[in-house]
Short mmCIF file of C-alpha atoms and ligand atoms in Angstrom, two decimals:
data_model
loop_
_atom_site.label_atom_id
_atom_site.label_comp_id
_atom_site.label_asym_id
_atom_site.label_seq_id
_atom_site.Cartn_x
_atom_site.Cartn_y
_atom_site.Cartn_z
CA MET A 1 0.00 0.00 0.00
CA ARG A 2 1.16 3.51 -0.64
CA MET A 3 -0.53 6.57 0.73
CA PHE A 4 -0.39 10.25 -0.10
CA VAL A 5 -1.87 12.95 2.13
CA GLU A 6 -2.58 16.16 0.23
CA LYS A 7 -3.43 19.60 1.63
CA SER A 8 -6.80 19.97 -0.05
CA LYS A 9 -9.33 18.17 -2.20
CA LEU A 10 -7.91 20.00 -5.21
CA GLU A 11 -4.39 18.73 -4.48
CA MET A 12 -5.78 15.24 -3.94
CA SER A 13 -7.47 15.47 -7.33
CA LYS A 14 -4.31 16.70 -9.05
CA LYS A 15 -2.30 13.83 -7.60
CA ALA A 16 -4.95 11.30 -8.64
CA ALA A 17 -5.12 12.70 -12.16
CA GLN A 18 -1.34 12.61 -12.44
CA ILE A 19 -1.30 8.90 -11.56
CA ILE A 20 -4.15 8.09 -13.97
CA ILE A 21 -2.54 10.05 -16.82
CA GLU A 22 0.78 8.28 -16.28
CA GLU A 23 -0.97 4.92 -16.44
CA VAL A 24 -2.93 5.85 -19.58
CA LYS A 25 0.28 6.97 -21.28
CA ARG A 26 2.10 3.81 -20.21
CA ASN A 27 -0.73 1.61 -21.48
CA PRO A 28 -2.91 3.43 -24.05
CA SER A 29 -5.36 0.51 -24.17
CA ILE A 30 -5.77 0.39 -20.40
CA THR A 31 -9.09 -0.69 -18.87
CA LEU A 32 -10.17 1.81 -16.23
CA GLY A 33 -12.68 1.17 -13.48
CA LEU A 34 -14.53 4.42 -12.79
CA ALA A 35 -16.46 5.82 -9.86
CA THR A 36 -19.13 8.48 -9.67
CA GLY A 37 -20.01 10.69 -6.68
CA SER A 38 -18.59 14.03 -5.62
CA THR A 39 -15.09 12.76 -4.78
CA PRO A 40 -13.66 12.13 -8.29
CA ILE A 41 -15.27 15.11 -10.09
CA GLU A 42 -12.20 17.37 -9.86
CA THR A 43 -9.94 14.48 -10.83
CA TYR A 44 -12.01 14.03 -13.97
CA GLN A 45 -11.76 17.79 -14.59
CA ARG A 46 -7.98 17.52 -14.49
CA LEU A 47 -8.10 14.62 -16.96
CA ILE A 48 -10.16 16.80 -19.30
CA GLU A 49 -7.77 19.75 -18.94
CA ASP A 50 -4.80 17.49 -19.62
CA HIS A 51 -6.54 15.97 -22.64
CA GLN A 52 -7.18 19.45 -24.03
CA GLN A 53 -3.72 20.83 -23.27
CA ASN A 54 -1.50 17.79 -23.82
CA GLN A 55 -3.65 15.63 -26.09
CA THR A 56 -3.45 12.57 -23.87
CA THR A 57 -5.63 10.17 -25.81
CA TYR A 58 -8.33 7.79 -24.59
CA LYS A 59 -9.09 6.39 -28.08
CA ASN A 60 -8.18 2.86 -27.06
CA VAL A 61 -9.09 3.09 -23.39
CA LYS A 62 -11.96 0.97 -22.09
CA SER A 63 -13.92 1.76 -18.98
CA PHE A 64 -16.23 -0.04 -16.60
CA ASN A 65 -18.17 1.96 -14.05
CA LEU A 66 -18.66 0.56 -10.60
CA ASP A 67 -22.38 0.92 -10.36
CA GLU A 68 -25.70 2.28 -11.55
CA TYR A 69 -29.07 2.89 -9.92
CA VAL A 70 -31.89 0.50 -10.69
CA GLY A 71 -34.98 1.99 -12.32
CA ILE A 72 -33.41 5.20 -13.60
CA SER A 73 -33.05 5.63 -17.33
CA ARG A 74 -29.77 6.66 -18.93
CA GLN A 75 -31.30 10.00 -19.94
CA ASP A 76 -32.21 10.81 -16.35
CA GLN A 77 -29.79 13.46 -15.02
CA ASN A 78 -29.27 11.36 -11.90
CA SER A 79 -28.18 8.23 -13.76
CA TYR A 80 -24.51 7.43 -13.47
CA TYR A 81 -24.54 7.18 -17.27
CA SER A 82 -25.44 10.91 -17.39
CA PHE A 83 -22.92 11.68 -14.66
CA MET A 84 -20.05 10.14 -16.61
CA ARG A 85 -20.99 11.97 -19.77
CA LYS A 86 -21.36 15.27 -17.97
CA HIS A 87 -18.15 15.03 -15.95
CA LEU A 88 -15.79 13.15 -18.27
CA PHE A 89 -16.80 11.26 -21.38
CA ASN A 90 -18.19 14.22 -23.36
CA PHE A 91 -14.86 16.02 -23.06
CA ILE A 92 -12.27 13.35 -23.87
CA ASP A 93 -11.87 11.16 -26.95
CA ILE A 94 -13.00 7.89 -25.38
CA GLU A 95 -15.22 5.83 -27.73
CA GLU A 96 -18.79 5.52 -26.48
CA GLY A 97 -18.65 1.80 -27.36
CA ASN A 98 -15.67 1.33 -25.05
CA THR A 99 -17.49 2.70 -22.00
CA ASN A 100 -19.52 0.34 -19.86
CA ILE A 101 -22.03 1.07 -17.13
CA PRO A 102 -24.51 -1.48 -15.76
CA ASN A 103 -27.96 -1.15 -17.30
CA GLY A 104 -30.24 -0.09 -14.46
CA MET A 105 -33.32 -0.38 -16.64
CA THR A 106 -32.85 -4.05 -17.42
CA THR A 107 -35.88 -6.31 -17.15
CA ASP A 108 -33.67 -9.14 -15.91
CA LYS A 109 -31.41 -7.80 -13.17
CA GLU A 110 -29.67 -11.12 -12.44
CA GLU A 111 -28.83 -11.59 -16.08
CA GLU A 112 -27.49 -8.03 -16.32
CA CYS A 113 -25.22 -8.63 -13.34
CA ASN A 114 -23.83 -11.83 -14.93
CA ARG A 115 -23.40 -10.12 -18.29
CA TYR A 116 -21.48 -7.23 -16.71
CA GLU A 117 -19.26 -9.45 -14.62
CA ASN A 118 -18.47 -11.70 -17.61
CA PHE A 119 -17.83 -8.75 -19.88
CA ILE A 120 -15.21 -7.40 -17.47
CA LYS A 121 -13.50 -10.81 -17.57
CA GLN A 122 -13.73 -11.11 -21.36
CA ASN A 123 -11.98 -7.76 -21.59
CA GLY A 124 -9.10 -9.01 -19.48
CA GLY A 125 -10.19 -7.42 -16.19
CA ILE A 126 -9.71 -3.93 -14.83
CA ASP A 127 -6.20 -2.51 -14.85
CA LEU A 128 -6.78 0.57 -12.70
CA GLN A 129 -9.84 0.97 -10.49
CA ILE A 130 -10.69 4.42 -9.15
CA LEU A 131 -12.67 4.28 -5.93
CA GLY A 132 -14.42 6.62 -3.55
CA ILE A 133 -15.60 5.49 -0.13
CA GLY A 134 -18.89 5.86 1.72
CA GLN A 135 -19.11 7.21 5.26
CA ASN A 136 -20.03 3.71 6.36
CA GLY A 137 -17.04 2.24 4.53
CA HIS A 138 -18.93 1.12 1.46
CA ILE A 139 -17.07 0.73 -1.82
CA GLY A 140 -19.07 0.77 -5.02
CA PHE A 141 -22.52 0.21 -3.56
CA ASN A 142 -21.30 -2.67 -1.45
CA GLU A 143 -22.88 -1.77 1.84
CA PRO A 144 -21.75 -3.07 5.26
CA HIS A 145 -22.02 -6.88 5.57
CA THR A 146 -21.71 -7.52 1.83
CA SER A 147 -19.73 -10.70 1.28
CA PHE A 148 -16.08 -10.19 0.45
CA GLU A 149 -16.66 -12.87 -2.22
CA SER A 150 -19.44 -10.92 -3.94
CA ARG A 151 -19.42 -10.27 -7.67
CA THR A 152 -21.61 -7.87 -9.64
CA HIS A 153 -24.97 -7.97 -7.88
CA ILE A 154 -28.13 -6.09 -6.95
CA VAL A 155 -28.09 -4.19 -3.68
CA ASP A 156 -30.71 -2.65 -1.47
CA LEU A 157 -29.28 0.75 -0.62
CA THR A 158 -29.08 1.55 3.08
CA GLU A 159 -31.00 4.48 4.47
CA SER A 160 -27.75 6.34 5.23
CA THR A 161 -26.52 6.00 1.64
CA ARG A 162 -29.89 7.10 0.28
CA ILE A 163 -29.85 10.13 2.58
CA ALA A 164 -26.25 10.94 1.57
CA ASN A 165 -27.17 10.72 -2.12
CA SER A 166 -30.50 12.56 -1.78
CA ARG A 167 -28.63 15.85 -2.25
CA TYR A 168 -28.80 15.21 -6.00
CA PHE A 169 -32.52 14.38 -6.06
CA GLN A 170 -35.63 16.48 -5.46
CA SER A 171 -36.52 14.48 -2.38
CA LEU A 172 -35.45 11.38 -0.47
CA GLU A 173 -38.39 9.47 -1.95
CA ASP A 174 -36.91 9.99 -5.42
CA VAL A 175 -33.64 8.26 -4.51
CA PRO A 176 -33.71 4.72 -5.90
CA LYS A 177 -33.85 1.88 -3.40
CA GLN A 178 -31.66 -0.46 -5.39
CA ALA A 179 -28.51 -0.38 -7.47
CA ILE A 180 -26.37 -2.74 -9.51
CA THR A 181 -22.79 -2.77 -8.31
CA MET A 182 -19.56 -4.56 -9.00
CA GLY A 183 -18.96 -6.90 -6.09
CA ILE A 184 -16.12 -6.67 -3.61
CA GLN A 185 -14.36 -9.61 -5.26
CA THR A 186 -14.77 -7.90 -8.65
CA ILE A 187 -13.13 -4.77 -7.24
CA MET A 188 -10.36 -6.72 -5.54
CA GLU A 189 -9.47 -8.39 -8.85
CA ALA A 190 -8.50 -5.03 -10.37
CA LYS A 191 -4.76 -5.03 -10.91
CA GLN A 192 -4.37 -1.62 -9.30
CA ILE A 193 -6.69 0.39 -7.04
CA LEU A 194 -6.63 4.15 -6.53
CA LEU A 195 -8.78 5.17 -3.57
CA LEU A 196 -9.66 8.84 -3.09
CA ILE A 197 -10.80 10.09 0.31
CA SER A 198 -11.81 13.65 0.97
CA GLY A 199 -13.48 15.40 3.86
CA GLU A 200 -14.02 15.03 7.58
CA LYS A 201 -17.10 12.91 7.05
CA LYS A 202 -14.87 10.19 5.65
CA ALA A 203 -12.26 10.36 8.43
CA GLN A 204 -13.72 7.51 10.46
CA ALA A 205 -13.97 5.29 7.38
CA LEU A 206 -10.32 6.01 6.59
CA HIS A 207 -9.31 5.18 10.12
CA GLU A 208 -11.17 1.87 9.91
CA LEU A 209 -9.64 1.11 6.54
CA LEU A 210 -6.11 1.60 7.85
CA HIS A 211 -6.39 0.28 11.38
CA GLY A 212 -9.69 -1.54 11.86
CA GLU A 213 -10.08 -5.29 11.79
CA ILE A 214 -10.66 -6.53 8.25
CA ARG A 215 -14.36 -7.37 8.34
CA GLU A 216 -17.45 -7.37 6.16
CA GLU A 217 -19.10 -4.84 8.47
CA VAL A 218 -16.72 -2.25 6.98
CA PRO A 219 -16.30 -3.26 3.32
CA ALA A 220 -13.32 -0.99 2.59
CA THR A 221 -11.17 -2.79 5.18
CA ILE A 222 -10.61 -5.59 2.63
CA LEU A 223 -8.64 -3.16 0.48
CA ARG A 224 -5.71 -3.63 2.89
CA ASN A 225 -5.29 -7.08 1.34
CA HIS A 226 -4.93 -5.67 -2.16
CA PRO A 227 -1.38 -6.02 -3.52
CA ASN A 228 -1.41 -2.69 -5.38
CA LEU A 229 -3.46 -0.12 -3.45
CA THR A 230 -2.78 3.62 -3.55
CA ILE A 231 -4.71 5.88 -1.18
CA ILE A 232 -4.84 9.62 -1.73
CA ALA A 233 -6.45 11.49 1.14
CA ASP A 234 -6.86 15.17 1.84
CA GLU A 235 -6.04 16.59 5.25
CA ASP A 236 -9.70 16.88 6.24
CA ALA A 237 -10.02 13.12 5.89
CA MET A 238 -7.13 12.74 8.34
CA VAL A 239 -8.79 14.40 11.36
CA VAL A 240 -9.32 11.12 13.19
CA LEU A 241 -5.84 9.81 12.40
CA GLY A 242 -3.91 13.05 12.85
CA LYS A 243 -1.66 14.34 10.11
CA SER A 244 1.18 11.98 10.90
CA GLY A 245 -0.91 9.22 12.39
CA VAL A 246 -1.03 7.01 9.35
CA GLY A 247 1.43 4.57 10.86
CA LEU A 248 2.31 2.95 7.58
CA GLY A 249 6.02 3.57 7.72
C1 LIG B 301 -19.82 5.77 -6.77
C2 LIG B 301 -19.63 4.79 -5.71
C3 LIG B 301 -19.68 5.13 -4.27
C4 LIG B 301 -19.04 6.46 -3.92
C5 LIG B 301 -19.22 6.77 -2.44
C6 LIG B 301 -18.68 8.12 -2.07
O1 LIG B 301 -19.73 5.16 -8.04
O2 LIG B 301 -19.45 3.67 -6.04
O3 LIG B 301 -19.08 4.11 -3.52
O4 LIG B 301 -17.69 6.43 -4.25
O5 LIG B 301 -20.57 6.71 -2.10
O6 LIG B 301 -19.47 9.11 -2.67
P1 LIG B 301 -19.05 10.65 -2.66
O7 LIG B 301 -17.81 10.72 -3.49
O8 LIG B 301 -20.20 11.37 -3.30
O9 LIG B 301 -18.81 11.01 -1.25
#
């Protein structure tokens, strides 16, 4: 594991973008695992700026998003499909056909989960997975007590996650109750993981990740077993640990 602590969310985002850009340049046909949410938005902005200024190309890059809400159409502004277009895909030269997001409008949810999982495998797996983290330690939409062996599956979103995400919707009732998410095993099979953590609200989750017992109650704790994990945190996310309290040597 390597860990960087940056002064601000902006610095965290710059560092993350720098790592992603290096990897894309090293392997122009890299398969990226992508996250939505507020955490990676500025990282994606930096990727766009770099693409415009330095012409880093995504022509041969493939992507798989972590998750999508069930029952929300792609056109809906709250779909993760829309999010990715708005915050990244519309502004870089990635091919639409190379981007993958679970289909939340499927009539057969089980079949969609199997298709997605198999498609990741057929494409040779994920090379670099970008992750955010929930206040309760969720990764993707894998809520506390999800099996560490899980693969792409349907989840019932917890009340706390629905409340956290309701800021994007008109009301809490509008927040979907289910999502399709890559499983924890799916995430752990990525060759490299880049976890971004920003803000005081995530400080306890970061503390658990680094020092808590590895347990399904806090999904992110499993990341400690990943052979190639990079964590980039901002100082606000360090309030529980203290600036030098990482203890990773
Ligand atoms: C998003 C995702 C989630 C978020 C997490 C943090 O695709 O899988 O696990 O990374 O909920 O969300 P933000 O960044 O909004 O705090």
